[in-house]
Short mmCIF file of C-alpha atoms in Angstrom, two decimals:
data_model
loop_
_atom_site.label_atom_id
_atom_site.label_comp_id
_atom_site.label_asym_id
_atom_site.label_seq_id
_atom_site.Cartn_x
_atom_site.Cartn_y
_atom_site.Cartn_z
CA MET A 1 58.76 63.62 -38.87
CA SER A 2 62.11 64.13 -36.91
CA GLN A 3 63.04 62.17 -33.98
CA TYR A 4 62.87 65.23 -31.90
CA LYS A 5 59.22 65.88 -32.93
CA ILE A 6 58.21 62.46 -32.51
CA MET A 7 59.36 62.38 -29.05
CA LEU A 8 58.00 65.83 -28.31
CA LYS A 9 54.61 64.81 -29.52
CA ASP A 10 54.46 61.79 -27.03
CA LEU A 11 55.64 63.94 -24.25
CA GLN A 12 52.94 66.77 -24.93
CA GLU A 13 50.32 64.09 -25.07
CA GLY A 14 51.35 63.27 -21.50
CA LYS A 15 53.20 60.15 -22.19
CA THR A 16 56.32 58.94 -20.27
CA LEU A 17 59.50 58.07 -22.16
CA THR A 18 62.58 55.98 -21.49
CA ARG A 19 65.45 55.14 -23.71
CA MET A 20 64.09 51.57 -24.21
CA ILE A 21 60.64 52.88 -25.21
CA CYS A 22 62.20 55.17 -27.68
CA ILE A 23 64.38 52.34 -29.24
CA ASN A 24 61.38 49.89 -29.40
CA LYS A 25 58.78 52.13 -30.51
CA TYR A 26 60.55 54.58 -32.78
CA GLY A 27 64.12 53.15 -33.46
CA ILE A 28 65.51 56.39 -31.81
CA PHE A 29 68.89 55.14 -30.21
CA GLU A 30 70.01 58.70 -29.02
CA SER A 31 66.99 59.75 -27.16
CA PRO A 32 69.20 61.45 -24.41
CA ALA A 33 70.66 63.74 -26.88
CA ARG A 34 66.91 64.76 -28.20
CA ILE A 35 65.95 65.37 -24.53
CA THR A 36 69.06 67.69 -24.39
CA GLU A 37 67.95 69.47 -27.35
CA MET A 38 64.53 70.01 -26.10
CA ARG A 39 65.91 71.58 -22.95
CA ASN A 40 68.36 73.86 -24.92
CA ASP A 41 65.09 74.93 -26.64
CA GLY A 42 63.50 75.87 -23.36
CA ILE A 43 61.19 72.73 -23.04
CA ASP A 44 60.74 71.88 -19.32
CA VAL A 45 61.58 68.05 -19.60
CA LYS A 46 61.45 66.34 -16.13
CA THR A 47 63.66 63.26 -15.34
CA LYS A 48 63.05 60.70 -12.83
CA MET A 49 65.34 57.99 -12.14
CA VAL A 50 63.39 54.59 -11.86
CA PHE A 51 64.15 51.03 -11.29
CA VAL A 52 63.47 48.33 -14.01
CA ILE A 53 64.43 44.69 -14.54
CA ASN A 54 66.90 44.32 -17.56
CA ALA A 55 67.24 41.38 -20.00
CA ASN A 56 69.69 39.62 -17.47
CA GLY A 57 67.13 39.90 -14.82
CA LYS A 58 69.11 42.47 -12.81
CA ARG A 59 67.35 45.59 -11.20
CA VAL A 60 68.88 48.80 -12.90
CA ARG A 61 68.02 52.40 -12.85
CA VAL A 62 66.95 54.28 -16.05
CA ALA A 63 66.01 57.72 -16.69
CA GLN A 64 62.21 58.26 -17.39
CA TRP A 65 61.01 61.67 -18.99
CA THR A 66 57.96 63.59 -18.85
CA LEU A 67 56.92 67.17 -19.46
CA LYS A 68 56.17 69.37 -16.48
CA ALA A 69 52.37 69.64 -16.07
CA LYS A 70 50.91 73.04 -16.96
CA ALA A 71 48.89 74.92 -14.34
CA VAL A 72 45.15 74.84 -14.87
CA ALA A 73 43.74 78.36 -14.84
#
């Protein structure tokens, strides 16, 4: 399965992804590029900037990706 499909499957299941999640869970280092590809394909990926503590104990901001929730009819 491609990196794109792996990430898209998680997003469609309601999971939240960050670059570190993609690296640690799947070995995907260029997850921002996959997100760009999804957006180019018309997929509505939302980005939220959140704070995390890095390996040096510093508070840093990272991008957190989710899919826009679909309206329930």
